N, CA, C and O of each residue as an XYZ file, in Angstrom:
752
protein
N       0.823     -1.201      0.000
C       0.000      0.000      0.000
C       0.863      1.260      0.000
O       0.498      2.275     -0.594
N       2.005      1.184      0.670
C       2.912      2.321      0.732
C       3.424      2.665     -0.670
O       3.512      3.837     -1.038
N       3.762      1.626     -1.448
C       4.238      1.836     -2.814
C       3.153      2.506     -3.656
O       3.442      3.411     -4.439
N       1.916      2.066     -3.497
C       0.811      2.634     -4.255
C       0.639      4.121     -3.942
O       0.450      4.928     -4.853
N       0.701      4.485     -2.669
C       0.532      5.893     -2.286
C       1.608      6.763     -2.920
O       1.322      7.852     -3.416
N       2.842      6.280     -2.902
C       3.943      7.033     -3.513
C       3.718      7.207     -5.011
O       3.867      8.301     -5.556
N       3.352      6.096     -5.667
C       3.144      6.146     -7.109
C       1.940      7.026     -7.449
O       1.985      7.790     -8.413
N       0.883      6.926     -6.677
C      -0.301      7.745     -6.906
C       0.043      9.227     -6.782
O      -0.429     10.047     -7.570
N       0.860      9.564     -5.798
C       1.276     10.962     -5.621
C       2.016     11.463     -6.864
O       1.718     12.541     -7.378
N       2.970     10.681     -7.338
C       3.736     11.064     -8.528
C       2.807     11.195     -9.737
O       2.840     12.200    -10.448
N       1.984     10.179     -9.960
C       1.106     10.168    -11.128
C       0.084     11.303    -11.089
O      -0.239     11.875    -12.130
N      -0.423     11.632     -9.919
C      -1.432     12.688     -9.830
C      -0.852     14.049    -10.209
O      -1.583     14.923    -10.678
N       0.428     14.233    -10.015
C       1.100     15.478    -10.411
C       1.354     15.500    -11.910
O       1.372     16.568    -12.522
N       1.552     14.326    -12.508
C       1.976     14.199    -13.899
C       0.841     13.745    -14.821
O       1.060     12.931    -15.718
N      -0.348     14.257    -14.607
C      -1.459     13.930    -15.488
C      -1.845     12.465    -15.468
O      -2.380     11.952    -16.451
N      -1.580     11.781    -14.355
C      -1.903     10.362    -14.220
C      -0.794      9.442    -14.693
O      -0.907      8.221    -14.581
N       0.281     10.021    -15.225
C       1.355      9.242    -15.838
C       2.565      9.069    -14.919
O       2.772      9.830    -13.973
N       3.348      8.049    -15.230
C       4.605      7.796    -14.521
C       5.484      6.930    -15.398
O       5.012      6.294    -16.340
N       6.764      6.913    -15.079
C       7.707      6.074    -15.834
C       7.934      4.765    -15.089
O       7.629      4.644    -13.902
N       8.467      3.805    -15.801
C       8.808      2.518    -15.177
C       9.799      2.740    -14.040
O       9.692      2.109    -12.988
N      10.758      3.629    -14.247
C      11.751      3.929    -13.200
C      11.086      4.533    -11.973
O      11.459      4.207    -10.846
N      10.114      5.401    -12.173
C       9.405      5.991    -11.044
C       8.638      4.921    -10.272
O       8.606      4.948     -9.041
N       8.024      3.983    -10.984
C       7.311      2.889    -10.313
C       8.289      2.054     -9.484
O       7.988      1.662     -8.356
N       9.450      1.794    -10.054
C      10.465      1.028     -9.328
C      10.939      1.784     -8.082
O      11.159      1.181     -7.032
N      11.092      3.096     -8.205
C      11.545      3.888     -7.052
C      10.502      3.905     -5.933
O      10.828      4.159     -4.773
N       9.249      3.633     -6.292
C       8.174      3.568     -5.294
C       8.067      2.190     -4.649
O       7.375      2.023     -3.645
N       8.748      1.211     -5.223
C       8.726     -0.135     -4.651
C       8.117     -1.207     -5.527
O       7.987     -2.350     -5.088
N       7.740     -0.879     -6.745
C       7.190     -1.876     -7.670
C       8.332     -2.557     -8.414
O       9.108     -1.892     -9.099
N       8.438     -3.855     -8.287
C       9.476     -4.612     -8.985
C       9.190     -4.606    -10.482
O       8.039     -4.731    -10.900
N      10.224     -4.462    -11.276
C      10.068     -4.458    -12.733
C       9.342     -5.717    -13.215
O       8.559     -5.665    -14.163
N       9.603     -6.826    -12.565
C       8.984     -8.094    -12.971
C       7.465     -8.101    -12.756
O       6.774     -8.958    -13.306
N       6.941     -7.168    -11.974
C       5.500     -7.104    -11.709
C       4.756     -6.085    -12.587
O       3.529     -6.000    -12.528
N       5.480     -5.326    -13.386
C       4.832     -4.297    -14.201
C       3.794     -4.919    -15.140
O       2.689     -4.394    -15.279
N       4.144     -6.024    -15.776
C       3.214     -6.683    -16.704
C       1.918     -7.081    -15.986
O       0.832     -6.957    -16.551
N       2.031     -7.548    -14.768
C       0.850     -7.931    -13.984
C      -0.094     -6.734    -13.817
O      -1.304     -6.865    -13.997
N       0.459     -5.584    -13.477
C      -0.375     -4.393    -13.246
C      -1.053     -3.915    -14.535
O      -2.156     -3.370    -14.501
N      -0.381     -4.126    -15.664
C      -0.994     -3.779    -16.946
C      -2.122     -4.765    -17.258
O      -3.231     -4.368    -17.614
N      -1.818     -6.050    -17.117
C      -2.799     -7.097    -17.437
C      -4.031     -7.015    -16.528
O      -5.150     -7.275    -16.969
N      -3.821     -6.658    -15.272
C      -4.945     -6.570    -14.332
C      -5.751     -5.281    -14.497
O      -6.799     -5.120    -13.871
N      -5.267     -4.367    -15.333
C      -6.018     -3.138    -15.597
C      -5.723     -1.990    -14.653
O      -6.371     -0.947    -14.725
N      -4.746     -2.171    -13.763
C      -4.373     -1.079    -12.851
C      -3.593      0.011    -13.582
O      -3.749      1.201    -13.305
N      -2.754     -0.420    -14.517
C      -1.920      0.503    -15.287
C      -2.279      0.374    -16.761
O      -2.663     -0.695    -17.238
N      -2.146      1.480    -17.462
C      -2.338      1.495    -18.916
C      -1.017      1.914    -19.543
O      -0.452      2.948    -19.188
N      -0.534      1.116    -20.466
C       0.722      1.434    -21.147
C       0.478      2.569    -22.133
O      -0.370      2.460    -23.019
N       1.218      3.647    -21.977
C       1.032      4.833    -22.817
C       2.161      5.028    -23.823
O       2.030      5.811    -24.765
N       3.250      4.329    -23.627
C       4.412      4.470    -24.499
C       5.542      3.649    -23.935
O       5.373      2.954    -22.933
N       6.694      3.725    -24.571
C       7.859      2.985    -24.118
C       8.259      3.438    -22.719
O       8.796      4.533    -22.547
N       7.996      2.588    -21.712
C       8.364      2.894    -20.330
C       7.486      3.937    -19.665
O       7.835      4.449    -18.602
N       6.345      4.262    -20.276
C       5.425      5.265    -19.725
C       4.064      4.601    -19.496
O       3.526      3.927    -20.374
N       3.524      4.812    -18.291
C       2.262      4.198    -17.910
C       1.343      5.251    -17.300
O       1.771      6.342    -16.922
N       0.050      4.880    -17.217
C      -0.933      5.744    -16.570
C      -1.723      4.906    -15.579
O      -2.109      3.775    -15.874
N      -1.959      5.471    -14.403
C      -2.845      4.799    -13.454
C      -4.252      4.852    -14.038
O      -4.761      5.928    -14.353
N      -4.870      3.697    -14.180
C      -6.148      3.586    -14.900
C      -7.268      4.417    -14.285
O      -8.144      4.895    -15.006
N      -7.255      4.596    -12.990
C      -8.368      5.308    -12.344
C      -8.223      6.829    -12.386
O      -9.153      7.545    -12.015
N      -7.074      7.328    -12.831
C      -6.910      8.780    -12.941
C      -7.330      9.194    -14.352
O      -6.733      8.748    -15.331
N      -8.342     10.035    -14.461
C      -8.830     10.411    -15.796
C      -7.815     11.270    -16.555
O      -7.035     12.022    -15.970
N      -7.859     11.127    -17.851
C      -7.017     11.934    -18.741
C      -7.569     13.356    -18.726
O      -8.782     13.556    -18.770
N      -6.671     14.346    -18.664
C      -7.106     15.740    -18.751
C      -6.323     16.439    -19.861
O      -5.561     15.803    -20.588
N      -6.515     17.749    -19.984
C      -5.885     18.489    -21.083
C      -4.362     18.540    -20.983
O      -3.696     18.837    -21.975
N      -3.799     18.259    -19.820
C      -2.348     18.299    -19.656
C      -1.686     16.922    -19.802
O      -0.462     16.839    -19.900
N      -2.465     15.858    -19.819
C      -1.906     14.505    -19.867
C      -1.009     14.291    -21.083
O       0.061     13.693    -20.962
N      -1.427     14.766    -22.240
C      -0.621     14.552    -23.448
C       0.721     15.274    -23.351
O       1.724     14.789    -23.873
N       0.745     16.434    -22.687
C       2.014     17.145    -22.511
C       2.927     16.372    -21.558
O       4.133     16.275    -21.786
N       2.345     15.826    -20.496
C       3.138     15.028    -19.562
C       3.721     13.798    -20.257
O       4.856     13.405    -19.990
N       2.948     13.205    -21.136
C       3.430     12.025    -21.868
C       4.670     12.385    -22.680
O       5.652     11.643    -22.678
N       4.627     13.508    -23.365
C       5.770     13.952    -24.153
C       6.963     14.292    -23.261
O       8.106     13.975    -23.589
N       6.687     14.937    -22.138
C       7.779     15.291    -21.233
C       8.442     14.033    -20.661
O       9.668     13.956    -20.589
N       7.642     13.062    -20.262
C       8.199     11.830    -19.707
C       8.993     11.056    -20.765
O       9.953     10.363    -20.428
N       8.610     11.165    -22.012
C       9.382     10.560    -23.100
C      10.808     11.117    -23.111
O      11.749     10.406    -23.465
N      10.965     12.371    -22.730
C      12.281     13.029    -22.781
C      13.172     12.685    -21.591
O      14.308     13.154    -21.525
N      12.691     11.886    -20.661
C      13.459     11.591    -19.444
C      14.740     10.813    -19.741
O      14.822     10.017    -20.676
N      15.727     11.085    -18.898
C      16.957     10.304    -18.962
C      16.773      9.028    -18.135
O      15.667      8.748    -17.673
N      17.830      8.267    -17.947
C      17.752      7.006    -17.215
C      17.363      7.147    -15.758
O      17.013      6.158    -15.114
N      17.419      8.365    -15.224
C      17.049      8.611    -13.825
C      15.643      9.200    -13.717
O      15.251      9.691    -12.658
N      14.892      9.149    -14.807
C      13.532      9.716    -14.890
C      13.515     11.226    -14.677
O      12.560     11.775    -14.129
N      14.574     11.886    -15.113
C      14.632     13.350    -15.058
C      14.310     13.887    -16.452
O      15.014     13.568    -17.410
N      13.263     14.693    -16.578
C      12.934     15.262    -17.891
C      14.057     16.161    -18.391
O      14.625     16.945    -17.631
N      14.366     16.041    -19.664
C      15.441     16.830    -20.258
C      14.913     17.927    -21.175
O      15.692     18.732    -21.684
N      13.612     17.968    -21.389
C      13.030     18.899    -22.348
C      12.294     20.037    -21.660
O      11.961     19.980    -20.477
N      12.056     21.073    -22.455
C      11.180     22.175    -22.054
C      10.275     22.473    -23.237
O      10.732     22.477    -24.380
N       9.016     22.720    -22.984
C       8.104     23.091    -24.056
C       8.495     24.480    -24.536
O       8.817     25.353    -23.730
N       8.468     24.681    -25.837
C       9.028     25.908    -26.389
C       8.291     26.348    -27.659
O       7.300     25.746    -28.072
N       8.808     27.402    -28.249
C       8.346     27.950    -29.502
C       6.828     28.212    -29.479
O       6.320     28.790    -28.518
N       6.116     27.798    -30.513
C       4.684     28.096    -30.606
C       3.889     27.424    -29.490
O       2.847     27.932    -29.076
N       4.377     26.285    -29.003
C       3.701     25.611    -27.884
C       3.747     26.501    -26.648
O       2.742     26.654    -25.952
N       4.901     27.084    -26.375
C       5.028     27.985    -25.232
C       4.139     29.218    -25.420
O       3.497     29.677    -24.475
N       4.106     29.745    -26.636
C       3.214     30.890    -26.901
C       1.775     30.543    -26.554
O       1.064     31.347    -25.952
N       1.348     29.342    -26.935
C      -0.044     28.962    -26.652
C      -0.272     28.767    -25.156
O      -1.352     29.085    -24.657
N       0.722     28.251    -24.430
C       0.583     28.133    -22.970
C       0.379     29.500    -22.341
O      -0.488     29.675    -21.485
N       1.178     30.465    -22.766
C       1.104     31.819    -22.202
C      -0.046     32.641    -22.801
O      -0.311     33.760    -22.361
N      -0.720     32.081    -23.797
C      -1.806     32.772    -24.505
C      -1.325     34.083    -25.098
O      -1.933     35.138    -24.918
N      -0.205     33.981    -25.816
C       0.371     35.128    -26.508
C       0.150     34.943    -27.999
O       0.761     34.071    -28.616
N      -0.690     35.730    -28.562
C      -1.071     35.730    -29.973
C      -2.149     34.687    -30.226
O      -2.548     33.939    -29.333
N      -2.598     34.663    -31.452
C      -3.655     33.735    -31.857
C      -3.080     32.453    -32.461
O      -3.774     31.735    -33.182
N      -1.827     32.175    -32.167
C      -1.170     30.997    -32.741
C      -1.853     29.722    -32.258
O      -2.238     29.603    -31.095
N      -1.993     28.774    -33.180
C      -2.584     27.479    -32.859
C      -1.671     26.412    -33.485
O      -1.896     25.985    -34.618
N      -0.642     25.987    -32.743
C       0.343     25.088    -33.348
C      -0.232     23.716    -33.695
O      -1.045     23.158    -32.959
N       0.211     23.190    -34.836
C      -0.245     21.868    -35.268
C       0.568     20.761    -34.593
O       0.123     19.615    -34.518
N       1.757     21.108    -34.104
C       2.599     20.152    -33.393
C       3.069     20.771    -32.089
O       3.142     21.992    -31.951
N       3.383     19.914    -31.146
C       3.955     20.359    -29.876
C       5.463     20.443    -30.078
O       6.080     19.515    -30.602
N       6.048     21.553    -29.661
C       7.491     21.728    -29.795
C       8.137     21.672    -28.426
O       7.700     22.323    -27.477
N       9.197     20.869    -28.352
C      10.008     20.777    -27.138
C      11.461     21.010    -27.523
O      11.921     20.571    -28.577
N      12.169     21.706    -26.652
C      13.601     21.899    -26.833
C      14.330     20.975    -25.875
O      14.029     20.921    -24.682
N      15.295     20.249    -26.424
C      16.108     19.315    -25.651
C      17.571     19.719    -25.794
O      17.916     20.443    -26.728
N      18.443     19.265    -24.883
C      19.874     19.583    -25.026
C      20.442     19.052    -26.340
O      19.925     18.090    -26.909
N      21.505     19.685    -26.810
C      22.135     19.271    -28.069
C      22.600     17.816    -28.024
O      22.644     17.146    -29.056
N      22.944     17.331    -26.847
C      23.451     15.962    -26.701
C      22.340     14.928    -26.545
O      22.623     13.739    -26.405
N      21.091     15.361    -26.566
C      19.948     14.469    -26.341
C      19.898     13.368    -27.394
O      20.026     13.618    -28.592
N      19.708     12.136    -26.910
C      19.523     10.995    -27.797
C      18.448     10.099    -27.205
O      18.354      9.942    -25.988
N      17.650      9.522    -28.067
C      16.581      8.635    -27.621
C      16.439      7.524    -28.645
O      16.427      7.766    -29.852
N      16.332      6.299    -28.142
C      16.156      5.162    -29.055
C      14.737      5.095    -29.590
O      14.532      4.794    -30.766
N      13.759      5.370    -28.746
C      12.372      5.289    -29.200
C      12.057      6.482    -30.091
O      12.588      7.578    -29.912
N      11.193      6.238    -31.039
C      10.825      7.288    -31.988
C       9.895      8.312    -31.329
O       9.044      7.953    -30.515
N      10.062      9.572    -31.682
C       9.154     10.580    -31.123
C       7.747     10.426    -31.699
O       7.542      9.774    -32.723
N       6.823     11.019    -31.040
C       5.433     10.975    -31.454
C       5.226     11.842    -32.700
O       5.958     12.809    -32.906
N       4.250     11.509    -33.516
C       3.985     12.261    -34.750
C       3.615     13.711    -34.462
O       3.828     14.595    -35.293
N       3.064     13.942    -33.288
C       2.623     15.295    -32.935
C       3.729     16.124    -32.294
O       3.482     17.232    -31.817
N       4.955     15.588    -32.281
C       6.058     16.251    -31.586
C       7.110     16.771    -32.550
O       7.514     16.081    -33.486
N       7.537     17.977    -32.309
C       8.670     18.582    -33.016
C       9.756     18.810    -31.982
O       9.509     19.459    -30.965
N      10.945     18.294    -32.216
C      12.043     18.401    -31.260
C      13.097     19.371    -31.802
O      13.557     19.232    -32.936
N      13.469     20.349    -30.984
C      14.547     21.282    -31.309
C      15.693     21.014    -30.343
O      15.472     20.785    -29.153
N      16.907     21.042    -30.856
C      18.066     20.812    -29.996
C      18.782     22.137    -29.747
O      19.250     22.806    -30.668
N      18.848     22.485    -28.463
C      19.507     23.725    -28.044
C      19.753     23.603    -26.545
O      18.895     23.113    -25.811
N      20.894     24.038    -26.100
C      21.179     24.016    -24.665
C      20.567     25.259    -24.026
O      20.943     26.388    -24.342
N      19.625     25.030    -23.130
C      18.954     26.126    -22.426
C      19.562     26.294    -21.042
O      19.950     25.315    -20.404
N      19.642     27.521    -20.585
C      20.088     27.764    -19.216
C      18.870     27.709    -18.293
O      17.730     27.755    -18.756
N      19.115     27.613    -17.007
C      18.009     27.563    -16.037
C      17.154     28.825    -16.109
O      15.946     28.770    -15.879
N      17.773     29.957    -16.428
C      17.000     31.206    -16.495
C      16.098     31.274    -17.729
O      15.234     32.146    -17.816
N      16.294     30.356    -18.682
C      15.465     30.322    -19.891
C      14.202     29.485    -19.722
O      13.366     29.430    -20.624
N      14.061     28.829    -18.562
C      12.947     27.903    -18.352
C      12.232     28.245    -17.054
O      12.866     28.577    -16.053
N      10.901     28.162    -17.081
C      10.113     28.334    -15.872
C       9.045     27.254    -15.828
O       8.802     26.577    -16.827
N       8.420     27.092    -14.706
C       7.366     26.092    -14.549
C       6.018     26.711    -14.932
O       5.694     27.831    -14.538
N       5.256     25.961    -15.698
C       3.908     26.373    -16.078
C       3.002     25.168    -15.882
O       3.106     24.181    -16.611
N       2.111     25.248    -14.896
C       1.246     24.116    -14.527
C       2.073     22.852    -14.290
O       1.665     21.747    -14.649
N       3.232     23.038    -13.685
C       4.107     21.919    -13.353
C       5.042     21.481    -14.458
O       5.916     20.643    -14.235
N       4.874     22.032    -15.644
C       5.694     21.646    -16.793
C       6.796     22.671    -17.052
O       6.579     23.868    -16.867
N       7.975     22.215    -17.477
C       9.021     23.167    -17.848
C       8.707     23.790    -19.213
O       8.477     23.084    -20.195
N       8.703     25.112    -19.253
C       8.368     25.851    -20.472
C       9.387     26.976    -20.607
O       9.767     27.602    -19.617
N       9.822     27.228    -21.830
C      10.747     28.348    -22.011
C      10.044     29.643    -21.606
O       8.836     29.793    -21.792
N      10.808     30.563    -21.057
C      10.249     31.847    -20.628
C       9.681     32.577    -21.844
O      10.071     32.289    -22.976
N       8.778     33.505    -21.623
C       8.243     34.252    -22.766
C       9.335     34.929    -23.606
O       9.257     34.928    -24.834
N      10.346     35.505    -22.954
C      11.420     36.154    -23.704
C      12.190     35.136    -24.539
O      12.411     35.359    -25.730
N      12.596     34.036    -23.942
C      13.327     32.985    -24.674
C      12.473     32.462    -25.826
O      12.980     32.209    -26.918
N      11.178     32.303    -25.574
C      10.250     31.820    -26.601
C      10.218     32.766    -27.792
O      10.339     32.335    -28.939
N      10.055     34.049    -27.518
C      10.006     35.035    -28.598
C      11.314     35.079    -29.378
O      11.302     35.191    -30.604
N      12.437     34.993    -28.678
C      13.739     34.998    -29.357
C      13.911     33.758    -30.240
O      14.407     33.855    -31.363
N      13.504     32.607    -29.734
C      13.622     31.373    -30.525
C      12.754     31.443    -31.781
O      13.184     31.038    -32.861
N      11.551     31.950    -31.636
C      10.650     32.059    -32.789
C      11.197     33.063    -33.793
O      11.119     32.845    -35.002
N      11.750     34.161    -33.295
C      12.352     35.161    -34.185
C      13.511     34.541    -34.964
O      13.617     34.722    -36.177
N      14.377     33.809    -34.260
C      15.547     33.187    -34.906
C      15.136     32.210    -36.008
O      15.809     32.104    -37.033
N      14.046     31.509    -35.797
C      13.570     30.526    -36.781
C      12.705     31.140    -37.870
O      12.442     30.505    -38.891
N      12.266     32.368    -37.655
C      11.334     33.018    -38.570
C      10.123     32.117    -38.808
O       9.674     31.932    -39.939
N       9.614     31.566    -37.716
C       8.531     30.580    -37.833
C       7.134     31.146    -37.570
O       6.166     30.397    -37.440
N       7.041     32.465    -37.493
C       5.753     33.094    -37.230
C       5.582     34.268    -38.179
O       6.549     34.965    -38.486
N       4.372     34.488    -38.641
C       4.118     35.630    -39.530
C       4.409     36.926    -38.783
O       4.416     36.964    -37.553
N       4.645     37.969    -39.537
C       4.913     39.289    -38.948
C       3.776     39.723    -38.027
O       4.016     40.234    -36.933
N       2.539     39.518    -38.473
C       1.373     39.937    -37.679
C       1.302     39.193    -36.352
O       1.077     39.806    -35.308
N       1.492     37.869    -36.385
C       1.427     37.090    -35.148
C       2.610     37.398    -34.230
O       2.470     37.393    -33.007
N       3.767     37.663    -34.821
C       4.938     38.007    -34.004
C       4.701     39.347    -33.306
O       5.008     39.502    -32.124
N       4.164     40.293    -34.032
C       3.850     41.596    -33.440
C       2.819     41.434    -32.322
O       2.962     42.021    -31.250
N       1.794     40.646    -32.577
C       0.770     40.396    -31.566
C       1.375     39.738    -30.323
O       1.044     40.117    -29.200
N       2.253     38.764    -30.516
C       2.864     38.049    -29.394
C       3.726     38.979    -28.544
O       3.652     38.944    -27.316
N       4.531     39.798    -29.182
C       5.405     40.724    -28.442
C       4.565     41.751    -27.676
O       4.818     42.008    -26.499
N       3.578     42.331    -28.337
C       2.734     43.341    -27.678
C       1.963     42.733    -26.497
O       1.864     43.351    -25.438
N       1.421     41.526    -26.679
C       0.691     40.884    -25.579
C       1.629     40.494    -24.439
O       1.240     40.553    -23.273
N       2.845     40.101    -24.760
C       3.822     39.770    -23.711
C       4.135     41.012    -22.873
O       4.293     40.920    -21.656
N       4.224     42.163    -23.525
C       4.437     43.426    -22.801
C       3.217     43.764    -21.951
O       3.349     44.081    -20.769
N       2.033     43.697    -22.550
C       0.796     44.047    -21.842
C       0.562     43.160    -20.620
O       0.100     43.637    -19.583
N       0.875     41.890    -20.741
C       0.652     40.938    -19.648
C       1.790     40.931    -18.631
O       1.718     40.234    -17.619
N       2.834     41.702    -18.899
C       3.948     41.780    -17.960
C       4.917     40.607    -18.040
O       5.720     40.409    -17.128
N       4.854     39.831    -19.115
C       5.787     38.713    -19.283
C       7.181     39.181    -19.670
O       8.180     38.553    -19.319
N       7.238     40.297    -20.401
C       8.519     40.916    -20.740
C       8.404     42.403    -20.431
O       7.308     42.948    -20.295
N       9.575     43.051    -20.321
C       9.619     44.485    -20.021
C      10.246     45.245    -21.183
O      10.877     44.655    -22.060
N      10.068     46.528    -21.175
C      10.691     47.353    -22.219
C      12.210     47.235    -22.163
O      12.881     47.340    -23.190
N      12.754     47.018    -20.964
C      14.204     46.836    -20.849
C      14.662     45.565    -21.574
O      15.778     45.514    -22.090
N      13.792     44.529    -21.614
C      14.110     43.311    -22.370
C      14.214     43.628    -23.857
O      15.050     43.071    -24.569
N      13.353     44.529    -24.313
C      13.366     44.898    -25.724
C      14.598     45.728    -26.069
O      15.123     45.630    -27.178
N      15.059     46.542    -25.126
C      16.277     47.311    -25.366
C      17.483     46.391    -25.511
O      18.386     46.658    -26.304
N      17.490     45.318    -24.746
C      18.587     44.340    -24.824
C      18.453     43.435    -26.044
O      19.422     42.800    -26.458
N      17.262     43.376    -26.614
C      16.986     42.501    -27.756
C      16.274     43.305    -28.846
O      15.070     43.152    -29.049
N      17.030     44.169    -29.549
C      16.403     45.064    -30.534
C      15.677     44.328    -31.659
O      14.791     44.894    -32.300
N      16.048     43.066    -31.902
C      15.353     42.314    -32.944
C      13.865     42.147    -32.614
O      13.039     42.013    -33.517
N      13.528     42.155    -31.328
C      12.125     42.057    -30.912
C      11.471     43.421    -30.771
O      10.254     43.545    -30.907
N      12.271     44.442    -30.501
C      11.741     45.788    -30.249
C      10.921     46.313    -31.408
O       9.942     47.031    -31.206
N      11.315     45.960    -32.618
C      10.590     46.476    -33.799
C       9.148     45.995    -33.846
O       8.314     46.615    -34.507
N       8.840     44.905    -33.160
C       7.466     44.384    -33.148
C       6.582     45.089    -32.113
O       5.363     44.917    -32.113
N       7.192     45.870    -31.245
C       6.429     46.553    -30.191
C       6.045     47.969    -30.579
O       5.382     48.661    -29.806
N       6.445     48.409    -31.753
C       6.158     49.790    -32.182
C       4.701     50.003    -32.501
O       4.306     51.107    -32.874
């Protein structure tokens, strides 16, 4: 019962999901994982990713699934949601991304194939470039705008809207624009 409480706590934070390593750290032997799937307690969601069957899927579950996919061998997520995905989290502009974008370190490698709905960018982010949003690591609004500018992945109108809304909502300051003149032109 103690193992279940630990696992339930982890899964409830992560949209009902957990990794095989997290289950093991709670006290579930790897040899018993198949039993929990077969008995209907766990639902296999991906390579080494499971969901507690009684926790309902919500709007954040799919993001947690992608984040857990990015975990290293110690079940530490290596990715941060970024680019247009981050814009949509912060509700900056009318952007509606067709894929979820995550930024991972340049050295990131994964044997399992990414999901069709995932776009992976490789870039080393500093701790100051990432913040927590509903428990998920997301690039800061400033880092997000700079990354989108560098990629030229947003129309002029949407970029202008995103920068102006970031200023209005207090996500960035005019001093940020002075340090980053490439973005300042969108605030005019």
